[in-house]
CSV table of C-alpha atoms and ligand atoms in Angstrom, one decimal:
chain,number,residue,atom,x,y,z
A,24,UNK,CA,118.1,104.1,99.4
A,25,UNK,CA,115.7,105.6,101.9
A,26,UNK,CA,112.7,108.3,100.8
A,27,UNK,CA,111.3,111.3,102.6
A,28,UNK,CA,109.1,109.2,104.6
A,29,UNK,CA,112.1,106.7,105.5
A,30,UNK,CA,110.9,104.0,103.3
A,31,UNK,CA,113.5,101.5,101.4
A,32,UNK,CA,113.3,101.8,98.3
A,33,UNK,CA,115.1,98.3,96.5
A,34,UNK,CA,112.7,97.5,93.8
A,35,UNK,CA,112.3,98.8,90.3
A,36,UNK,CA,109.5,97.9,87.7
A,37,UNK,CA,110.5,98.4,84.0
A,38,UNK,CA,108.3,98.6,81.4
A,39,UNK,CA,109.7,97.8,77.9
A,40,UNK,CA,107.0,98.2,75.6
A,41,UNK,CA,103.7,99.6,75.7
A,42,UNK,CA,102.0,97.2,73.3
A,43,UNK,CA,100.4,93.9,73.9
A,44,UNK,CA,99.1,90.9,71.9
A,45,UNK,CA,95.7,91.3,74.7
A,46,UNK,CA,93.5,94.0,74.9
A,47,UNK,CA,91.9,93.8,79.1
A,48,UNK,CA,89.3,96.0,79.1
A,49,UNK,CA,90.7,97.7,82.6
A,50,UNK,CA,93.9,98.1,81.0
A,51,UNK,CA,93.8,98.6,76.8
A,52,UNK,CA,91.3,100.7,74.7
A,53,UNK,CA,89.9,98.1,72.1
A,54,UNK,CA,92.1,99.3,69.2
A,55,UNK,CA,95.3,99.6,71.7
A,56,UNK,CA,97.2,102.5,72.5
A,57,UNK,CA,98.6,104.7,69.7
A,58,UNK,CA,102.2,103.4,69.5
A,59,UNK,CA,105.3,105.0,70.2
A,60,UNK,CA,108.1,105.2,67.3
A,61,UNK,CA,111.1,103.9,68.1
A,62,UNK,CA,113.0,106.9,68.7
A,63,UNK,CA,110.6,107.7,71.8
A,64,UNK,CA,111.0,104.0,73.5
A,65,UNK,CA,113.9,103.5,75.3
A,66,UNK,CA,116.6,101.4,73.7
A,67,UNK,CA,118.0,98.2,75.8
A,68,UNK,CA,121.5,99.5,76.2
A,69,UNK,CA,119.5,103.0,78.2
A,70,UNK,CA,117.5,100.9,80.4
A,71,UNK,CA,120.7,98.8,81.5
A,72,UNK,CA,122.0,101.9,82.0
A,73,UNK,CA,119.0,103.6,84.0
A,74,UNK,CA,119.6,99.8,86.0
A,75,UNK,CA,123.1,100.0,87.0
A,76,UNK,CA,122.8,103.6,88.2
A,77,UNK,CA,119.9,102.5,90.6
A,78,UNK,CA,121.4,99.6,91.4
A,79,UNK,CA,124.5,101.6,92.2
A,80,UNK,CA,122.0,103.6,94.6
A,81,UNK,CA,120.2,100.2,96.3
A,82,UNK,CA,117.9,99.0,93.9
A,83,UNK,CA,118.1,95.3,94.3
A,84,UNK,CA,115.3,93.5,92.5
A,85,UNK,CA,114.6,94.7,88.7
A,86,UNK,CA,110.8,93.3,87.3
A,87,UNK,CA,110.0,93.5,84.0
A,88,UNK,CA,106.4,94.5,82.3
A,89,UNK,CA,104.9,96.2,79.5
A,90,UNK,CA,102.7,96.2,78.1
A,91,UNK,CA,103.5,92.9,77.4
A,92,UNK,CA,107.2,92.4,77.9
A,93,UNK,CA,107.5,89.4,75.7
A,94,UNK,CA,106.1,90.8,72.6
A,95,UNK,CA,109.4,93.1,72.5
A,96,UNK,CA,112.1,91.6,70.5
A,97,UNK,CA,114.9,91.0,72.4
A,98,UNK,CA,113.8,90.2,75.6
A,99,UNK,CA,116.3,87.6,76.4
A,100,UNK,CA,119.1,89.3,76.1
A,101,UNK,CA,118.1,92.1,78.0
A,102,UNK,CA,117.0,89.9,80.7
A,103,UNK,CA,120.4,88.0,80.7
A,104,UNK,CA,122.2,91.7,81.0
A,105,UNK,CA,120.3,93.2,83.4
A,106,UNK,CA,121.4,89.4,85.2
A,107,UNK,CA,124.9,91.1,84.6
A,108,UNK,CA,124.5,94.2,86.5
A,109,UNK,CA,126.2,94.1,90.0
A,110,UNK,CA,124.0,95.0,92.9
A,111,UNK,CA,120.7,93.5,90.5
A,112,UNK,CA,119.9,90.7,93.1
A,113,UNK,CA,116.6,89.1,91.4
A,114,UNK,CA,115.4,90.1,87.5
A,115,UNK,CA,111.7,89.0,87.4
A,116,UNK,CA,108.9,89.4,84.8
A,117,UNK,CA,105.1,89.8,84.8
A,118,UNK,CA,103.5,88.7,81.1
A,119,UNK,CA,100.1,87.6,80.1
A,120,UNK,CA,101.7,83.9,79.5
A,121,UNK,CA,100.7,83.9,75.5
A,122,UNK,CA,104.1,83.5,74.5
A,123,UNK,CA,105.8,82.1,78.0
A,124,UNK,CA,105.7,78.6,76.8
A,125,UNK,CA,107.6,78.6,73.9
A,126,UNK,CA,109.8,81.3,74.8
A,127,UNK,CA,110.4,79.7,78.6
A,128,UNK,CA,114.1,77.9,78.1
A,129,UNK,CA,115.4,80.7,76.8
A,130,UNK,CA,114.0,82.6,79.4
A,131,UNK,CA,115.3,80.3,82.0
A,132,UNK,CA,119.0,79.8,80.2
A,133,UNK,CA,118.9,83.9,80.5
A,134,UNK,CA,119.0,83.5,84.5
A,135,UNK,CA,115.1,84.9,84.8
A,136,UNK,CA,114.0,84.5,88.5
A,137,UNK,CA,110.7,84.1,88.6
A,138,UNK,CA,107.7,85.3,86.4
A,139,UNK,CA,104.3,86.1,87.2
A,140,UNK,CA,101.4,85.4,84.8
A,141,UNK,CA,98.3,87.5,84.9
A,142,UNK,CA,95.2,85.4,84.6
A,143,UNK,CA,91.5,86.6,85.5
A,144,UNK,CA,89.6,83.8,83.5
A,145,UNK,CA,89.4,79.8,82.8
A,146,UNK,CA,86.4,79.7,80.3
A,147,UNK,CA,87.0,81.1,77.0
A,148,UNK,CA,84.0,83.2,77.1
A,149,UNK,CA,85.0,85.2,80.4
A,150,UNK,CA,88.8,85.1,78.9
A,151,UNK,CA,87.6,86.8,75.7
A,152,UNK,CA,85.1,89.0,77.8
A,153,UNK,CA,87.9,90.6,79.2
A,154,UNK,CA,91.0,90.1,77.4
A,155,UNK,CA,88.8,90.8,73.9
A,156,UNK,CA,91.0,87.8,72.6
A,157,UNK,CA,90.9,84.1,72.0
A,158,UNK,CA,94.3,83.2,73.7
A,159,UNK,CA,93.2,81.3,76.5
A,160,UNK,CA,94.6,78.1,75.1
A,161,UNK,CA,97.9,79.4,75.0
A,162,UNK,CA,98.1,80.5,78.3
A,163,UNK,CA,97.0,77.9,80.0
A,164,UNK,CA,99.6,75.7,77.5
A,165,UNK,CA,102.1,77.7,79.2
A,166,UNK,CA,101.1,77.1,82.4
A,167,UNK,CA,101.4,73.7,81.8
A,168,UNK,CA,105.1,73.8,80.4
A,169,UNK,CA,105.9,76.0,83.7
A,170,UNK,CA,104.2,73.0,86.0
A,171,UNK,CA,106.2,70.3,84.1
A,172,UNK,CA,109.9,71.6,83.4
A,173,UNK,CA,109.5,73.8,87.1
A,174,UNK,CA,112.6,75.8,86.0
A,175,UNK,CA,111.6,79.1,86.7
A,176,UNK,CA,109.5,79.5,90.2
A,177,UNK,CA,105.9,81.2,89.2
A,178,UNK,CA,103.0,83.3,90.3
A,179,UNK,CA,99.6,83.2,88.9
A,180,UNK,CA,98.0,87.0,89.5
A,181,UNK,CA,94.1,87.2,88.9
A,182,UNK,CA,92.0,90.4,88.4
A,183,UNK,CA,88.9,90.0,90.3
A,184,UNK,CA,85.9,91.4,88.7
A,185,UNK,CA,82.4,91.3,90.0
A,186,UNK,CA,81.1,89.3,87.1
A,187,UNK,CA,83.7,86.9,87.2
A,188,UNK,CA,82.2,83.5,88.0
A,189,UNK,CA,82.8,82.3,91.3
A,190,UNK,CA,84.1,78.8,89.9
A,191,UNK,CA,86.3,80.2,87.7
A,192,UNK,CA,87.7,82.6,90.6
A,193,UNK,CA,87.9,79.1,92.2
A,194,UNK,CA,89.6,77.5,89.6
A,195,UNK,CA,92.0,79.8,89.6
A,196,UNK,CA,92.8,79.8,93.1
A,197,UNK,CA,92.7,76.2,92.3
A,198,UNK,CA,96.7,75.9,90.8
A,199,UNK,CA,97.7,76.5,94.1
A,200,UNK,CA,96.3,73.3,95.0
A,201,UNK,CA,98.0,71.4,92.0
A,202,UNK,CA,101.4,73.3,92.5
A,203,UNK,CA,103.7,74.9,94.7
A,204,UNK,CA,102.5,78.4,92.7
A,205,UNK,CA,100.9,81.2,94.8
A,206,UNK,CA,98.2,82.9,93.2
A,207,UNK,CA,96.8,86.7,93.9
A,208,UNK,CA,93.8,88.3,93.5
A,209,UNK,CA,94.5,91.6,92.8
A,210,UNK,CA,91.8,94.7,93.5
A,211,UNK,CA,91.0,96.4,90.6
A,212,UNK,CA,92.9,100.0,90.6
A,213,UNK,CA,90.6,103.3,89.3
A,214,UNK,CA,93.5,104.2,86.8
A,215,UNK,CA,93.8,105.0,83.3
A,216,UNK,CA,90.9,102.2,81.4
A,217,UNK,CA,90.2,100.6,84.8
A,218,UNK,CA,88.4,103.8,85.9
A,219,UNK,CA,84.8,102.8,84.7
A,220,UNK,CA,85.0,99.4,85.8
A,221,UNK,CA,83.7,98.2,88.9
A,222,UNK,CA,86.0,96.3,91.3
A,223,UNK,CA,84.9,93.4,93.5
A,224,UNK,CA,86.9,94.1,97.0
A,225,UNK,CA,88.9,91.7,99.1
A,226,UNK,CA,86.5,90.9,101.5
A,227,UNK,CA,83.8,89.9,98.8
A,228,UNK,CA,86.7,88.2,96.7
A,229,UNK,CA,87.1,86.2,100.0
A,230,UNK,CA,83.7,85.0,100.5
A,231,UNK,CA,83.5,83.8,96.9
A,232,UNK,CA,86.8,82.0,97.4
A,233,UNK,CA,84.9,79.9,100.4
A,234,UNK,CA,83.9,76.8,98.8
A,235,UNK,CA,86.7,76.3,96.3
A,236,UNK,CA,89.7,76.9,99.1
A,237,UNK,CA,88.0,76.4,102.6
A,238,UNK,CA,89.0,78.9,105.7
A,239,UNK,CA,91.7,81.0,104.5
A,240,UNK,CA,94.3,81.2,107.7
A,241,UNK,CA,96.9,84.2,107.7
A,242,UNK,CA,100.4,83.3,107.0
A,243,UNK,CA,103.2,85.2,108.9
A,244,UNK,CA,106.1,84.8,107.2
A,245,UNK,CA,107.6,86.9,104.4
A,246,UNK,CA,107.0,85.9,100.5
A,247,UNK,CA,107.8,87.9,97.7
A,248,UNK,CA,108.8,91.4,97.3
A,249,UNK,CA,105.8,93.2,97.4
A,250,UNK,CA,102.5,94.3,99.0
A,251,UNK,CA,100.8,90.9,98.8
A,252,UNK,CA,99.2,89.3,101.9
A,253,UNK,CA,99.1,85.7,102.4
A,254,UNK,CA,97.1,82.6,103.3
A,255,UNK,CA,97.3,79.5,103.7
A,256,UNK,CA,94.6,76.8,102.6
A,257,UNK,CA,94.0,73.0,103.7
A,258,UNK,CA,95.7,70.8,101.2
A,259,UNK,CA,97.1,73.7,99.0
A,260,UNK,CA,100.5,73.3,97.5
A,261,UNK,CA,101.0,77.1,97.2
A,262,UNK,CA,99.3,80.3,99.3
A,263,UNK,CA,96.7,82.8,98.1
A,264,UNK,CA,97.5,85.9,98.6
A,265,UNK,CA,95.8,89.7,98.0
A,266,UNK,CA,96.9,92.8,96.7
A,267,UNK,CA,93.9,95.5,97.2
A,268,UNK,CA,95.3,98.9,97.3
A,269,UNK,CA,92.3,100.2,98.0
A,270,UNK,CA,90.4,98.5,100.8
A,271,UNK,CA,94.4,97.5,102.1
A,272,UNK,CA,96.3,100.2,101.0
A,273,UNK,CA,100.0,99.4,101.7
A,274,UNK,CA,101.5,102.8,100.7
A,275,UNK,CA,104.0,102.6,103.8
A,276,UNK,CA,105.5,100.0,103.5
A,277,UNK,CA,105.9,100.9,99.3
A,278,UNK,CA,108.9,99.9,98.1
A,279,UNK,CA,109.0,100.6,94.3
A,280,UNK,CA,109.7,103.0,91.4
A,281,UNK,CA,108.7,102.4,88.1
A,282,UNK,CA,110.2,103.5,84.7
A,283,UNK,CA,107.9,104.0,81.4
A,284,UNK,CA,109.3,102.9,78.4
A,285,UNK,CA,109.9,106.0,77.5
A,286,UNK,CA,112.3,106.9,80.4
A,287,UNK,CA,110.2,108.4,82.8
A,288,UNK,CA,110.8,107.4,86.2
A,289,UNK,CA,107.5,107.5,88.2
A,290,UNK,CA,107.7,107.3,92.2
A,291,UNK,CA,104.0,107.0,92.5
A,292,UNK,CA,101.8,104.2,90.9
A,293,UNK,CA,98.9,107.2,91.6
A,294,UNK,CA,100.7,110.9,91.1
A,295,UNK,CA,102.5,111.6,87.9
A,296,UNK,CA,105.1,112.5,90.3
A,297,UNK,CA,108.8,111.4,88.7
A,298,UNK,CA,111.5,112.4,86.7
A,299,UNK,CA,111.7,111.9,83.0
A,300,UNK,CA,115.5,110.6,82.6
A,301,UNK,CA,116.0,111.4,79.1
A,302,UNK,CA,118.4,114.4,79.9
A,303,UNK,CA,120.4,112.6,82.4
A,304,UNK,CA,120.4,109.7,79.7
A,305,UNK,CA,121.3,112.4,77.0
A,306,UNK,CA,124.4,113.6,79.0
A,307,UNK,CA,126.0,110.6,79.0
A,308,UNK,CA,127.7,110.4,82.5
A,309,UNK,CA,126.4,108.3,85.7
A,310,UNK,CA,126.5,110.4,88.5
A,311,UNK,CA,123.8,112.5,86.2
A,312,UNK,CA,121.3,109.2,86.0
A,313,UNK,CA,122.1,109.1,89.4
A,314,UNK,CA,121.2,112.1,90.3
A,315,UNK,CA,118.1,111.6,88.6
A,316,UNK,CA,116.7,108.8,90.1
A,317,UNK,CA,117.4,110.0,93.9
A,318,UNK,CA,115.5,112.8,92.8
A,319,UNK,CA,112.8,110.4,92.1
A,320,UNK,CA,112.4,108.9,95.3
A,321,UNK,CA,112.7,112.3,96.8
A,322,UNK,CA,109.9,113.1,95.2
A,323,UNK,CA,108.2,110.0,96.4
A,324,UNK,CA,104.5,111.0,97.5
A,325,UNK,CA,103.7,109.8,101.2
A,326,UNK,CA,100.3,107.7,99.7
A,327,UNK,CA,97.6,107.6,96.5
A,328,UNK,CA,94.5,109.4,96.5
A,329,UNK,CA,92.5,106.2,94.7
A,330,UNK,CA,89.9,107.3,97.5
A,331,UNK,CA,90.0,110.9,97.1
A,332,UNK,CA,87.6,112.8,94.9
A,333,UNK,CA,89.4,115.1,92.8
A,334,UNK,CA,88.7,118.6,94.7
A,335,UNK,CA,89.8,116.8,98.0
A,336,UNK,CA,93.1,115.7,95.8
A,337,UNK,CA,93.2,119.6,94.6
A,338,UNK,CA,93.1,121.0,98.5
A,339,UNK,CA,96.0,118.7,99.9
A,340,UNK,CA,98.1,118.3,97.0
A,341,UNK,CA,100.1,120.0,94.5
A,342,UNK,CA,100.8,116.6,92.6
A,343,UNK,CA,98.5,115.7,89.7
A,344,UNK,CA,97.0,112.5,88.8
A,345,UNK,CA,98.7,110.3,86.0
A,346,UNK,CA,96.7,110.9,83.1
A,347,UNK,CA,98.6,107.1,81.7
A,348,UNK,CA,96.9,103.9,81.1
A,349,UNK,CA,98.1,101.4,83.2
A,350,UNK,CA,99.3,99.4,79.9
A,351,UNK,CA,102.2,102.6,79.9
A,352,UNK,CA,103.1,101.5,83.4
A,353,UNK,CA,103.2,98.4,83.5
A,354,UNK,CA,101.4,97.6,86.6
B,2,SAM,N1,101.0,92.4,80.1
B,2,SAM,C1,101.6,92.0,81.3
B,2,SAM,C2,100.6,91.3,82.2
B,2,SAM,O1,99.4,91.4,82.0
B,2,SAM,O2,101.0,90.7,83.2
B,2,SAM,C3,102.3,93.0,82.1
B,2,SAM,C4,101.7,94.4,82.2
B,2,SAM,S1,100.2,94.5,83.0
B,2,SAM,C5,99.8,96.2,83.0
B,2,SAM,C6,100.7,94.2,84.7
B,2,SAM,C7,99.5,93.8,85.6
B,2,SAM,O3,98.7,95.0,85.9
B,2,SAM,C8,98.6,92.7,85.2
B,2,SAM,O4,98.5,91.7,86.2
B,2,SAM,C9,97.3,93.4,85.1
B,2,SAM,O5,96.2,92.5,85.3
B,2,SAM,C10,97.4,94.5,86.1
B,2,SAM,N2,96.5,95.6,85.9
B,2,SAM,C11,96.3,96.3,84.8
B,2,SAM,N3,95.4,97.3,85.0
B,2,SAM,C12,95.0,97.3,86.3
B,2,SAM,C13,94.2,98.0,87.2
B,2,SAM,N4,93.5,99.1,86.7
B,2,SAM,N5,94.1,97.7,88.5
B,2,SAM,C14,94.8,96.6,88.9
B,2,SAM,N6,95.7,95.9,88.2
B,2,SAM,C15,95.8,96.2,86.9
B,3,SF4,FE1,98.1,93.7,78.0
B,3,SF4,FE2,98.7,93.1,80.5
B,3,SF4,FE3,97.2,95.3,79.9
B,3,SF4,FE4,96.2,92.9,79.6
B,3,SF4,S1,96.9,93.8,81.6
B,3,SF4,S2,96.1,94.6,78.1
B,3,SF4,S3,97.9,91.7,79.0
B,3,SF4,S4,99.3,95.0,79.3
């Protein structure tokens, strides 16, 4: 399925709750978002549905994100049905890795593809600095049951903040060295909580990398499904790549839609630019989710403003910035 701006569009993120068991500064307020009630999230058997009909229209890959996706009950078995749904080439997850290591089999048994786990710190001071929990051990626990059993390929992606030590950015980088995993630094996004915060950019990121991962050399070839550019380091298992929107921004080659868990579909990480799907969902037929979803991607704005003061946004664009927390979105 191609956009205005002739862009294929084969990848859908799907967040399935809004709550998590962390609380990132850049992401959460400290006591969480207000939940939604039940009746406003969308059940499992709607979001397969929302699936096939974009799958029927060339949505490919499906990944799945919260909030954090495995605090929602039922997980499994909505990952081994979206496996189900024809056209649905690769169902992938992003999660915090608390509860990855003693959910993983059942993970892997459901046909997941790969997961990413979102990791910014290795000292459990930073951890708790910006997570505002003490769940480090965990997630390193799981990292360690994903090196050994190797069942389910993974992705370590790191929020790089300016007060981040530089060894622990290294460290990180550093289980690339141990393992065939490729880990990201991701630039900071102005959105929602992660407004206030200041970002450290790619090219500073970089330099800090220096002395833990040597000259970073560009890699041609294609990894992944997304906007992450890689390289490759002397003796390193895995690459390390970067996803900086802002001083990279890769809004033409974007390839994605993402759905709330309340069954809005957004075509813009940025814009609040989308379609809510609950009437299409409410009438019951396909070719009306369909219908819905193509007018999505029609909708689809050409790039994000992160870089735009608000009056410049007001002059050149009717579409308004998404007042959601990134939490909502799902990243
Ligand atoms: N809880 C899961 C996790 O942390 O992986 C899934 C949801 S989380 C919103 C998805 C990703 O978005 C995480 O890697 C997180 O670090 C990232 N993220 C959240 N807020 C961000 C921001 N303002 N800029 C860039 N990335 C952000
Ligand atoms: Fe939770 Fe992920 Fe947001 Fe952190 S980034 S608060 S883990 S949803």
């Amino acid at each position: 399925m191609k956009d205005h701006f002739g862009r294929e569009i084969d990848y859908l993120r799907v967040s399935v709750t809004d709550r998590c068991n962390l609380r990132c500064t850049y992401c959460m307020p400290e006591e969480g978002v207000p939940p939604l009630t039940h009746a406003q999230i969308l059940r499992f058997s709607e979001i397969l549905r929302i699936c096939e009909a974009a799958a029927d229209l060339g949505i490919h890959k499906v990944k799945v994100t919260g909030g954090e996706p495995l605090v929602r009950k039922g997980i499994v078995s909505l990952i081994h049905d979206l496996k189900q749904i024809p056209g649905i080439e690769q169902v992938t997850m992003t999660t915090n890795g608390i509860l990855l290591g003693e959910m993983y089999e059942e993970l892997a048994e459901a046909g997941l593809d790969a997961v990413t786990v979102s990791l910014d710190a290795v000292t459990p001071e930073s951890y708790r600095r910006i997570t505002r929990r003490d769940e480090l051990g965990k997630v390193l626990a799981s990292l360690e049951t994903v090196k050994e059993r190797g069942l389910i390929p993974c992705k370590i992606n790191c929020v790089a903040l300016p007060d981040t030590p530089d060894e622990e950015l290294g460290a990180i980088a550093g289980f690339a060295r141990e393992a065939p995993v490729h880990v990201r630094f991701i630039e900071l996004m102005p959105l929602g909580h992660g407004s206030g915060i200041e970002r450290l950019p790619e090219e500073a990121c970089m330099k800090r990398l220096f002395p833990y991962t040597g000259l970073l050399v560009p890699f041609d070839g294609i990894l992944g499904n997304g906007p992450a550019r890689y390289y490759t380091a002397e003796g390193f298992r895995g690459k390390i790549g970067f996803i900086s929107a802002i001083s990279h921004a890769f809004c033409d080659s974007c390839n994605r839609l993402r759905l709330t868990s309340e069954g809005f579909l957004k075509s813009c990480l940025y814009y609040d630019t989308g379609v809510d799907l609950r009437p299409a969902l409410e009438e019951g037929g396909k070719e009306a989710l369909r219908a819905a979803v193509r007018a999505a991607v029609e909708r689809k704005p050409l790039c994000h403003s992160f870089r735009k003061t608000e009056n410049e946004e007001k002059r050149e664009n009717t579409d308004r910035r998404d007042a959601r927390q990134m939490s909502q979105i799902g990243g």
